[in-house]
Amino acid sequence: MDNLLKSLKPTNRVVGRFAPSPTGPLHFGTLLAALGSYLLAKCSGGHWFLRIEDLDPPRVIPGSADAMLILLGQLGFEWDGEVAYQSNRYERYQQILEQLRSHGQVFDCSCTRREILASAPHPGEEGPIYPGTCRGGARGSRPECAVRLRVPDKTIQYCDRILGEQQQNLGKEIGDFVLHRVDGLFAYQLAVVVDDIDAGITQVVRGADLLSSTPRQIYLYQCLGVVSPDYFHLPLAFGYNGKKLSKRNGDIGLVTVENGSNMLWRALEFLGQSPPEELFNATPSKLLCWGLENFQVATIPTKNRQVKFK
Ligand code: GLU
């Protein structure tokens, strides 16, 4: 089946994307994903789409999506087509959920967290592994249901274009995972796959914090009968406090119009490229042009690193 799907993979133009969550201002960590995905799509003449992942309303910071888009434009990033918003796509996610249901691939689950914890065989890396209680019909004590994908005892293998061969046994390491949450929100794993399929994405470039989500997403592609994209997981930037540089962990590494060139230069260097010193204060578009002409996947480091901002 995998081979059949691979052979159907279209060999034409690369379609990449950048999919930030609008939970704060643009940050060095997010800039790495923007820059890596942009250069990898554009240096081969591909398309690069933008998608705002505003799936989880309580986490959205009002105005942050617009601010991010304006800043990306000021830094010289040019995206193709209209910006997509996950908040406009709930009907589509529902439709795909129903499609999976009609094939018996999902089930309603009324287990509370406590019930799952009480009977989970052993804790997984991302919380308890679902023990399968509701696979044959909802048997938990909660009145509302979540919807879970039935996961087989199957090892998903793929070759990350930066990190090399990866594998994960979904049944043993993850278990049946949630696609539609009990609070009515759709899960990231479902939305990201449906959005990438609908946009014809062939190349996913993002931070290595999402590496362990990839096998779940590849399995969803298989359930939907669609070839999965190529994956490139970029190293993560850590601050000197040892925490991942992200909008959640403070102001270090915030990107602004004023420090944009500087940040782009550092981002190119962080991604294993060698931008010349004399470009340190060049305009952002000069730096992006340099990146487009000189970008090498082979030199992207595989290890997360600390970065220091003066
Ligand atoms: N929205 C996710 C984030 O900002 C990225 C999702 C993805 O690239 O698949 O971390």
Tab-separated table of C-alpha atoms and ligand atoms in Angstrom:
chain	number	residue	atom	x	y	z
A	1	MET	CA	0.000	0.000	0.000
A	2	ASP	CA	2.778	2.442	0.980
A	3	ASN	CA	4.683	1.684	-2.204
A	4	LEU	CA	1.584	2.096	-4.315
A	5	LEU	CA	0.901	5.497	-2.738
A	6	LYS	CA	4.537	6.547	-3.210
A	7	SER	CA	4.431	5.684	-6.873
A	8	LEU	CA	1.375	7.908	-7.287
A	9	LYS	CA	3.168	10.875	-5.752
A	10	PRO	CA	3.160	13.772	-8.190
A	11	THR	CA	6.692	14.740	-9.141
A	12	ASN	CA	5.976	18.327	-10.111
A	13	ARG	CA	6.425	21.549	-8.181
A	14	VAL	CA	7.282	21.699	-4.490
A	15	VAL	CA	4.508	23.164	-2.351
A	16	GLY	CA	5.657	24.268	1.092
A	17	ARG	CA	3.985	26.138	3.900
A	18	PHE	CA	4.517	28.023	7.125
A	19	ALA	CA	1.808	27.436	9.715
A	20	PRO	CA	2.294	29.597	12.820
A	21	SER	CA	-0.087	29.562	15.771
A	22	PRO	CA	-1.127	33.160	16.569
A	23	THR	CA	-0.287	32.911	20.237
A	24	GLY	CA	2.131	35.847	20.463
A	25	PRO	CA	4.583	37.974	18.511
A	26	LEU	CA	7.033	36.603	15.929
A	27	HIS	CA	9.883	34.943	17.656
A	28	PHE	CA	13.339	33.678	16.601
A	29	GLY	CA	12.072	30.073	16.924
A	30	THR	CA	9.128	30.822	14.648
A	31	LEU	CA	11.364	32.771	12.270
A	32	LEU	CA	13.493	29.628	11.807
A	33	ALA	CA	10.424	27.708	10.618
A	34	ALA	CA	9.364	30.600	8.369
A	35	LEU	CA	12.824	30.969	6.850
A	36	GLY	CA	13.550	27.251	6.462
A	37	SER	CA	10.184	26.502	4.862
A	38	TYR	CA	10.401	29.589	2.618
A	39	LEU	CA	13.905	28.889	1.329
A	40	LEU	CA	13.301	25.174	0.825
A	41	ALA	CA	10.147	25.832	-1.199
A	42	LYS	CA	11.356	28.852	-3.135
A	43	CYS	CA	14.895	27.738	-3.967
A	44	SER	CA	13.422	24.999	-6.125
A	45	GLY	CA	10.876	27.346	-7.724
A	46	GLY	CA	8.037	26.044	-5.553
A	47	HIS	CA	5.030	27.657	-3.904
A	48	TRP	CA	4.996	28.757	-0.277
A	49	PHE	CA	1.674	29.112	1.524
A	50	LEU	CA	0.817	30.677	4.843
A	51	ARG	CA	-1.687	29.226	7.260
A	52	ILE	CA	-2.701	30.693	10.593
A	53	GLU	CA	-3.329	27.880	13.066
A	54	ASP	CA	-6.002	29.583	15.155
A	55	LEU	CA	-7.671	26.310	16.001
A	56	ASP	CA	-7.727	26.789	19.738
A	57	PRO	CA	-9.516	30.111	20.444
A	58	PRO	CA	-8.528	30.416	24.128
A	59	ARG	CA	-4.831	30.330	23.144
A	60	VAL	CA	-5.140	32.905	20.357
A	61	ILE	CA	-3.787	36.373	21.199
A	62	PRO	CA	-5.983	38.884	19.373
A	63	GLY	CA	-4.038	40.845	16.758
A	64	SER	CA	-1.016	38.537	16.768
A	65	ALA	CA	-1.812	36.909	13.403
A	66	ASP	CA	-2.074	40.306	11.683
A	67	ALA	CA	1.072	41.561	13.377
A	68	MET	CA	2.955	38.456	12.249
A	69	LEU	CA	1.766	38.790	8.664
A	70	ILE	CA	2.715	42.468	8.520
A	71	LEU	CA	6.156	41.761	9.921
A	72	LEU	CA	6.774	38.847	7.552
A	73	GLY	CA	5.863	41.171	4.665
A	74	GLN	CA	8.240	43.847	5.993
A	75	LEU	CA	10.995	41.243	6.187
A	76	GLY	CA	10.538	40.487	2.488
A	77	PHE	CA	8.750	37.128	2.666
A	78	GLU	CA	6.392	36.672	-0.264
A	79	TRP	CA	3.706	34.027	0.072
A	80	ASP	CA	1.514	32.602	-2.624
A	81	GLY	CA	-2.259	32.903	-2.671
A	82	GLU	CA	-4.501	33.866	0.220
A	83	VAL	CA	-3.581	33.257	3.831
A	84	ALA	CA	-5.611	30.305	5.206
A	85	TYR	CA	-7.193	30.351	8.691
A	86	GLN	CA	-8.050	27.142	10.499
A	87	SER	CA	-10.940	28.888	12.252
A	88	ASN	CA	-12.711	29.014	8.850
A	89	ARG	CA	-12.429	25.302	8.274
A	90	TYR	CA	-14.389	23.544	11.035
A	91	GLU	CA	-16.952	22.188	8.561
A	92	ARG	CA	-14.234	20.616	6.500
A	93	TYR	CA	-12.689	18.943	9.566
A	94	GLN	CA	-16.146	17.653	10.516
A	95	GLN	CA	-16.616	16.247	7.020
A	96	ILE	CA	-13.325	14.351	7.190
A	97	LEU	CA	-14.152	13.085	10.667
A	98	GLU	CA	-17.436	11.699	9.299
A	99	GLN	CA	-15.567	10.099	6.405
A	100	LEU	CA	-13.270	8.338	8.879
A	101	ARG	CA	-16.298	7.337	10.941
A	102	SER	CA	-18.028	5.816	7.943
A	103	HIS	CA	-14.978	3.583	7.482
A	104	GLY	CA	-15.003	2.552	11.148
A	105	GLN	CA	-11.663	4.261	11.775
A	106	VAL	CA	-12.795	6.444	14.690
A	107	PHE	CA	-14.831	5.850	17.824
A	108	ASP	CA	-16.516	7.934	20.506
A	109	CYS	CA	-14.752	7.947	23.838
A	110	SER	CA	-16.395	9.002	27.098
A	111	CYS	CA	-13.454	8.236	29.382
A	112	THR	CA	-12.375	10.879	31.841
A	113	ARG	CA	-8.670	11.574	32.226
A	114	ARG	CA	-8.769	9.897	35.589
A	115	GLU	CA	-10.307	6.717	34.115
A	116	ILE	CA	-7.642	6.606	31.426
A	117	LEU	CA	-4.864	7.098	33.959
A	118	ALA	CA	-6.296	4.380	36.168
A	119	SER	CA	-6.241	1.728	33.447
A	120	ALA	CA	-3.487	2.881	31.075
A	121	PRO	CA	-0.889	0.105	30.752
A	122	HIS	CA	2.099	2.460	31.013
A	123	PRO	CA	2.719	6.146	30.508
A	124	GLY	CA	3.739	7.211	26.998
A	125	GLU	CA	6.025	10.112	26.202
A	126	GLU	CA	2.989	12.327	25.696
A	127	GLY	CA	0.742	11.181	28.489
A	128	PRO	CA	-0.955	7.867	29.176
A	129	ILE	CA	-1.468	5.454	26.307
A	130	TYR	CA	-5.183	5.011	25.779
A	131	PRO	CA	-6.158	1.534	27.013
A	132	GLY	CA	-8.888	0.995	24.394
A	133	THR	CA	-11.822	1.139	26.841
A	134	CYS	CA	-14.349	2.647	24.389
A	135	ARG	CA	-13.207	0.909	21.212
A	136	GLY	CA	-16.336	-1.248	21.194
A	137	GLY	CA	-18.740	1.525	22.319
A	138	ALA	CA	-18.483	4.432	24.778
A	139	ARG	CA	-18.016	2.959	28.273
A	140	GLY	CA	-16.590	5.829	30.280
A	141	SER	CA	-18.498	7.941	32.754
A	142	ARG	CA	-18.412	11.326	31.034
A	143	PRO	CA	-21.640	12.408	29.294
A	144	GLU	CA	-19.813	14.125	26.407
A	145	CYS	CA	-17.546	12.243	24.034
A	146	ALA	CA	-14.226	12.868	22.382
A	147	VAL	CA	-13.542	11.151	19.051
A	148	ARG	CA	-10.416	9.003	18.801
A	149	LEU	CA	-8.666	7.419	15.843
A	150	ARG	CA	-8.302	3.652	16.112
A	151	VAL	CA	-4.567	3.032	16.000
A	152	PRO	CA	-3.134	-0.378	15.038
A	153	ASP	CA	-0.038	-1.993	16.482
A	154	LYS	CA	1.956	-0.645	13.568
A	155	THR	CA	5.378	0.906	13.186
A	156	ILE	CA	5.434	4.013	11.053
A	157	GLN	CA	8.781	4.550	9.344
A	158	TYR	CA	9.872	7.507	7.296
A	159	CYS	CA	13.004	9.335	6.336
A	160	ASP	CA	13.198	12.858	7.667
A	161	ARG	CA	15.182	14.900	5.146
A	162	ILE	CA	17.312	16.410	7.908
A	163	LEU	CA	17.257	13.892	10.743
A	164	GLY	CA	17.288	10.688	8.683
A	165	GLU	CA	15.381	7.459	9.376
A	166	GLN	CA	12.652	7.737	11.997
A	167	GLN	CA	10.242	5.221	13.379
A	168	GLN	CA	7.532	4.969	15.984
A	169	ASN	CA	5.165	2.182	16.942
A	170	LEU	CA	1.874	4.014	17.119
A	171	GLY	CA	-0.004	1.387	19.093
A	172	LYS	CA	2.713	0.960	21.741
A	173	GLU	CA	4.035	4.519	21.962
A	174	ILE	CA	0.958	6.681	21.317
A	175	GLY	CA	-2.287	4.686	21.301
A	176	ASP	CA	-5.680	5.721	19.912
A	177	PHE	CA	-5.392	9.503	19.716
A	178	VAL	CA	-7.976	12.253	19.862
A	179	LEU	CA	-9.149	13.942	16.644
A	180	HIS	CA	-12.099	15.818	18.114
A	181	ARG	CA	-11.764	16.993	21.682
A	182	VAL	CA	-14.379	16.690	24.369
A	183	ASP	CA	-14.624	20.509	24.497
A	184	GLY	CA	-15.731	20.469	20.841
A	185	LEU	CA	-12.429	21.659	19.361
A	186	PHE	CA	-10.721	19.737	16.585
A	187	ALA	CA	-7.286	18.395	17.412
A	188	TYR	CA	-4.139	19.796	15.810
A	189	GLN	CA	-3.257	16.366	14.327
A	190	LEU	CA	-6.456	16.240	12.283
A	191	ALA	CA	-6.508	19.898	11.231
A	192	VAL	CA	-2.901	19.982	10.085
A	193	VAL	CA	-3.291	16.904	7.885
A	194	VAL	CA	-6.592	18.022	6.346
A	195	ASP	CA	-5.225	21.509	5.671
A	196	ASP	CA	-1.993	20.225	4.158
A	197	ILE	CA	-3.903	17.784	1.938
A	198	ASP	CA	-6.349	20.433	0.732
A	199	ALA	CA	-3.513	22.872	-0.027
A	200	GLY	CA	-1.558	20.180	-1.925
A	201	ILE	CA	1.437	20.536	0.409
A	202	THR	CA	4.353	18.303	-0.654
A	203	GLN	CA	6.942	19.558	1.827
A	204	VAL	CA	6.554	20.171	5.561
A	205	VAL	CA	9.401	22.135	7.168
A	206	ARG	CA	8.982	22.863	10.891
A	207	GLY	CA	10.659	22.678	14.276
A	208	ALA	CA	11.813	19.354	15.689
A	209	ASP	CA	9.385	19.789	18.603
A	210	LEU	CA	6.791	18.328	16.213
A	211	LEU	CA	8.887	15.284	15.283
A	212	SER	CA	6.895	12.925	17.489
A	213	SER	CA	3.597	14.104	15.936
A	214	THR	CA	4.733	13.145	12.443
A	215	PRO	CA	4.017	9.374	12.617
A	216	ARG	CA	0.447	10.162	13.760
A	217	GLN	CA	0.065	12.499	10.825
A	218	ILE	CA	1.537	9.984	8.366
A	219	TYR	CA	-0.917	7.387	9.660
A	220	LEU	CA	-3.796	9.819	9.112
A	221	TYR	CA	-2.612	10.315	5.519
A	222	GLN	CA	-2.702	6.546	5.117
A	223	CYS	CA	-6.234	6.366	6.554
A	224	LEU	CA	-7.321	9.031	4.068
A	225	GLY	CA	-5.552	7.321	1.153
A	226	VAL	CA	-3.281	10.275	0.412
A	227	VAL	CA	0.498	10.309	-0.046
A	228	SER	CA	2.216	12.098	2.836
A	229	PRO	CA	4.571	15.025	2.188
A	230	ASP	CA	8.333	15.089	2.694
A	231	TYR	CA	9.314	16.137	6.212
A	232	PHE	CA	12.193	18.382	7.283
A	233	HIS	CA	12.466	18.929	11.039
A	234	LEU	CA	14.652	21.889	11.911
A	235	PRO	CA	16.821	22.105	15.044
A	236	LEU	CA	15.352	24.064	17.932
A	237	ALA	CA	16.890	27.194	19.405
A	238	PHE	CA	17.307	27.302	23.152
A	239	GLY	CA	17.972	30.360	25.277
A	240	TYR	CA	20.738	30.399	27.867
A	241	ASN	CA	18.153	29.504	30.503
A	242	GLY	CA	17.959	26.129	28.733
A	243	LYS	CA	14.360	26.705	27.634
A	244	LYS	CA	13.165	26.483	24.073
A	245	LEU	CA	13.098	29.978	22.600
A	246	SER	CA	9.462	30.611	22.067
A	247	LYS	CA	6.914	33.257	22.723
A	248	ARG	CA	5.907	31.396	25.860
A	249	ASN	CA	9.354	31.754	27.393
A	250	GLY	CA	9.783	35.502	27.497
A	251	ASP	CA	11.056	38.287	25.341
A	252	ILE	CA	14.461	36.976	24.344
A	253	GLY	CA	14.594	36.561	20.589
A	254	LEU	CA	11.584	38.670	19.654
A	255	VAL	CA	11.751	39.688	16.006
A	256	THR	CA	10.968	43.301	15.069
A	257	VAL	CA	11.340	45.447	11.953
A	258	GLU	CA	14.359	47.084	13.602
A	259	ASN	CA	16.271	43.886	14.372
A	260	GLY	CA	14.831	41.925	11.400
A	261	SER	CA	18.044	41.854	9.314
A	262	ASN	CA	20.093	40.853	12.269
A	263	MET	CA	17.657	38.082	13.179
A	264	LEU	CA	17.524	36.789	9.609
A	265	TRP	CA	21.330	36.665	9.466
A	266	ARG	CA	21.400	34.737	12.752
A	267	ALA	CA	18.628	32.445	11.564
A	268	LEU	CA	20.563	31.623	8.381
A	269	GLU	CA	23.624	30.882	10.466
A	270	PHE	CA	21.610	28.816	12.967
A	271	LEU	CA	20.337	26.736	10.051
A	272	GLY	CA	23.928	25.870	9.126
A	273	GLN	CA	24.332	28.362	6.293
A	274	SER	CA	27.288	30.746	6.096
A	275	PRO	CA	25.965	34.217	5.379
A	276	PRO	CA	28.914	36.612	4.778
A	277	GLU	CA	29.741	39.018	7.647
A	278	GLU	CA	29.183	42.004	5.385
A	279	LEU	CA	25.516	41.050	5.050
A	280	PHE	CA	24.982	41.366	8.814
A	281	ASN	CA	23.327	44.745	8.348
A	282	ALA	CA	22.035	44.205	4.811
A	283	THR	CA	18.330	44.693	4.119
A	284	PRO	CA	16.099	41.696	4.887
A	285	SER	CA	15.362	41.160	1.188
A	286	LYS	CA	19.110	41.023	0.386
A	287	LEU	CA	19.489	38.350	3.054
A	288	LEU	CA	16.571	36.357	1.675
A	289	CYS	CA	18.061	36.634	-1.834
A	290	TRP	CA	21.400	35.398	-0.502
A	291	GLY	CA	19.524	32.528	1.188
A	292	LEU	CA	17.706	31.602	-2.011
A	293	GLU	CA	20.935	31.464	-3.980
A	294	ASN	CA	23.020	29.659	-1.391
A	295	PHE	CA	20.737	27.445	0.722
A	296	GLN	CA	22.097	23.938	1.398
A	297	VAL	CA	19.967	21.300	3.114
A	298	ALA	CA	23.034	19.159	3.767
A	299	THR	CA	24.523	21.659	6.230
A	300	ILE	CA	21.418	22.111	8.405
A	301	PRO	CA	22.483	20.847	11.844
A	302	THR	CA	20.639	17.959	13.426
A	303	LYS	CA	21.200	19.085	17.013
A	304	ASN	CA	19.272	21.715	18.963
A	305	ARG	CA	21.490	24.591	20.107
A	306	GLN	CA	21.584	27.586	22.388
A	307	VAL	CA	21.612	31.034	20.844
A	308	LYS	CA	22.801	34.245	22.413
A	309	PHE	CA	21.306	37.606	21.483
A	310	LYS	CA	23.294	40.720	22.328
B	1	GLU	N1	1.198	25.691	14.404
B	1	GLU	C1	2.356	24.945	14.791
B	1	GLU	C2	3.295	25.831	15.592
B	1	GLU	O1	3.201	27.053	15.510
B	1	GLU	C3	3.103	24.394	13.596
B	1	GLU	C4	2.386	23.272	12.970
B	1	GLU	C5	3.101	22.601	11.812
B	1	GLU	O2	3.992	23.217	11.201
B	1	GLU	O3	2.727	21.490	11.495
B	1	GLU	O4	4.125	25.298	16.292
